[in-house]
Amino acid sequence: MTDADPVRLYRTVRLIRRFEERAIELVRSGHVVGGIHPYLGQEGIAAGVCAALRDGDLVTGTHRGHGHVLAKGADPARMMAELCGRETGLNRGRGGSMHAADLSIGVLGANAIVGAAPAILAGAVWARRQRGDDVVGASFFGDGAVNEGMLLEAFNLAALWRVPVLLVCENNGYATTMPVAGAVAGTITGRAEAFGIPAVVVDGQDPEQVRAATAAAVARMRDGGGPELVEARTYRFDAHHTFEHSVRLDYRPPEEVAAGRARDPVLIQGTRLSPADRAAVDAEVERTLTAAVEFALASAEPDPAGAQDHLYASGLTARGGS
Ligand SMILES: Cc1ncc(C[n+]2csc(CCOP(=O)(O)OP(=O)(O)O)c2C)c(N)n1
């Protein structure tokens, strides 16, 4: 969906924003069990990156992963059904919020293991290119992932084997309640540069800036270039996880939250549209999400008898001797 159209970019950030707000309502009503990690405030990154990818390109995301799946083009109704644990969900309700995947559009999955996404993506893109497929990939991860050994191993092999993957760090300033300054020695771009990986910092609140940086990197990668890193500076508008809505944690000064929320990617992109175009997109997104919620809540829950279905590619295999 390589696309610089400001209306489409706005639709994506608006869709993710309203999807997350609807999902939070479903957490409150008990339809989404266990809660979610809201992507509110960070929508411009998923939207900007995915607007510069083709349909067949691959993506891996994080525990805060709804936006990545939606931006790559997943059906919001099946995504909502997945969150609600329904049989019609993207993964038949077995993946839920943190493991939603849609292989038909190259989404290899959200991922609950902090730092795992780049390793999975680099391996998958490498394998596809060994087969001769002309694909590139983008992997999202938070600032909390940049000190994980697995992530640095992935950087090393991706650089060594020149795997065309865009490493997208969503630096929202915190890993749960831990500020970046208390956890990250040196810089995030410096980690990439240590492996010879080109790295840039972009304003993650500006979807167009993210799209332009991604498009430039992807063009170099399609031309035979290796991995690149984009550090997108952003701010998480809401809780780390919806559990914070009931347990008040004082780790962000109110002035900082207010300043962070003032730079809203939905508003920033919205100013690039005529009022009429913006109203039309907003109305269409509401219709889409109302239908998505109705679809999810009308869908059946999986039969408990099938709890072990889909665990193994070849079905359950008995151990030797049994
Ligand atoms: C390997 C691993 N360690 C710890 C956790 C627990 N955990 C879940 S989210 C999180 C914070 C991640 O922060 P960051 O990567 O900055 O992403 P953000 O939540 O800010 O989007 C942690 C430590 C985990 N899921 N996986």
XYZ file of C-alpha atoms in Angstrom, residues 98-258:
161
model
C -0.639 -9.453 22.191
C -0.393 -12.174 19.538
C -2.619 -10.991 16.705
C -1.237 -12.009 13.313
C -2.426 -11.967 9.710
C -0.068 -13.822 7.413
C -2.198 -12.927 4.365
C -0.973 -9.317 4.617
C 2.532 -10.047 5.919
C 1.807 -9.410 9.612
C 3.823 -12.094 11.354
C 2.381 -11.012 14.644
C 2.280 -8.745 17.612
C 4.660 -10.151 20.215
C 4.732 -10.144 24.003
C 8.472 -10.852 24.277
C 10.214 -7.479 24.525
C 13.037 -7.410 21.952
C 11.976 -10.502 19.985
C 10.303 -8.809 17.023
C 13.466 -7.821 15.070
C 14.941 -11.331 15.377
C 11.756 -12.955 14.048
C 11.518 -10.439 11.219
C 15.176 -10.651 10.177
C 14.942 -14.449 10.005
C 11.690 -14.362 8.046
C 12.885 -11.769 5.515
C 16.202 -13.588 5.093
C 14.379 -16.881 4.432
C 12.023 -15.289 1.896
C 14.897 -13.657 0.041
C 16.777 -16.953 -0.058
C 13.735 -18.201 -1.963
C 14.077 -15.301 -4.373
C 11.131 -13.217 -3.112
C 11.476 -9.441 -3.470
C 10.358 -8.502 0.041
C 11.564 -6.117 2.719
C 10.341 -5.860 6.289
C 9.739 -3.500 9.172
C 9.972 -4.378 12.824
C 8.605 -2.245 15.640
C 10.059 -2.276 19.164
C 10.109 0.038 22.172
C 12.955 1.840 23.901
C 12.699 -0.865 26.570
C 13.932 -3.418 24.023
C 17.230 -1.765 23.146
C 19.202 -3.424 25.944
C 17.888 -6.922 25.219
C 20.567 -9.338 23.987
C 18.265 -10.875 21.392
C 17.658 -7.504 19.755
C 21.393 -6.792 19.477
C 22.005 -10.292 18.070
C 19.351 -9.556 15.437
C 21.058 -6.243 14.583
C 24.349 -8.087 14.157
C 23.076 -10.819 11.826
C 20.857 -8.450 9.837
C 23.882 -6.206 9.222
C 26.270 -9.081 8.498
C 23.912 -10.734 6.005
C 22.547 -7.412 4.696
C 18.946 -8.352 5.400
C 16.639 -5.528 4.193
C 14.743 -4.803 7.388
C 13.745 -1.442 8.812
C 14.289 -1.413 12.570
C 11.730 0.989 14.018
C 12.305 2.039 17.614
C 9.201 3.638 19.111
C 10.866 5.727 21.786
C 7.993 6.843 24.015
C 10.335 7.692 26.877
C 9.338 4.853 29.190
C 9.503 1.088 29.560
C 6.473 0.533 31.795
C 7.424 3.057 34.530
C 11.185 3.185 33.823
C 12.353 6.374 32.074
C 14.818 6.000 29.198
C 17.394 8.106 31.046
C 17.446 5.540 33.852
C 17.885 2.521 31.614
C 19.684 3.371 28.364
C 23.420 4.132 28.371
C 24.608 5.908 25.229
C 22.052 6.381 22.456
C 19.576 4.224 20.581
C 20.941 5.232 17.181
C 24.446 4.475 18.503
C 23.481 0.831 18.994
C 22.683 0.556 15.273
C 25.781 2.483 14.234
C 27.962 0.064 16.228
C 26.913 -2.606 13.707
C 27.335 -0.304 10.697
C 23.556 0.176 10.391
C 22.537 3.698 9.242
C 20.212 5.351 11.755
C 18.066 8.495 11.877
C 15.851 10.171 14.465
C 12.384 11.311 13.317
C 9.394 13.018 14.900
C 7.104 10.073 15.552
C 4.151 12.421 16.098
C 4.248 13.464 12.454
C 2.929 10.591 10.303
C 4.190 12.221 7.118
C 7.734 12.567 8.467
C 7.737 8.894 9.475
C 6.411 7.886 6.043
C 9.045 9.920 4.197
C 11.942 8.501 6.258
C 10.611 4.977 5.771
C 10.085 5.428 2.038
C 13.685 6.620 1.617
C 15.074 3.697 3.628
C 12.878 1.142 1.855
C 13.973 2.482 -1.546
C 17.621 1.952 -0.561
C 16.835 -1.531 0.736
C 15.000 -2.519 -2.465
C 18.092 -1.305 -4.319
C 20.227 -3.881 -2.499
C 20.859 -2.044 0.764
C 20.964 -3.706 4.172
C 19.121 -2.871 7.389
C 18.441 0.651 8.603
C 17.128 2.031 11.876
C 14.590 4.772 12.523
C 14.212 6.070 16.058
C 10.750 7.640 16.187
C 10.376 9.960 19.176
C 6.856 9.705 20.502
C 4.701 9.869 23.619
C 2.291 7.326 25.060
C -0.903 9.272 25.792
C -2.500 6.698 28.076
C -1.523 3.925 30.458
C 1.229 1.380 29.902
C -1.583 -1.161 30.278
C -5.263 -0.709 31.077
C -4.632 -2.054 34.586
C -3.288 1.455 35.274
C -6.826 2.789 34.915
C -7.649 1.194 38.272
C -4.222 1.431 39.971
C -2.848 4.955 39.959
C 0.904 5.004 39.310
C 2.676 8.359 39.648
C 5.670 8.058 37.361
C 4.958 10.807 34.803
C 4.627 14.459 35.916
C 1.222 15.899 34.862
C 2.951 18.764 32.983
C 4.916 16.226 30.953
C 1.767 14.272 30.095
C 0.000 17.479 29.051
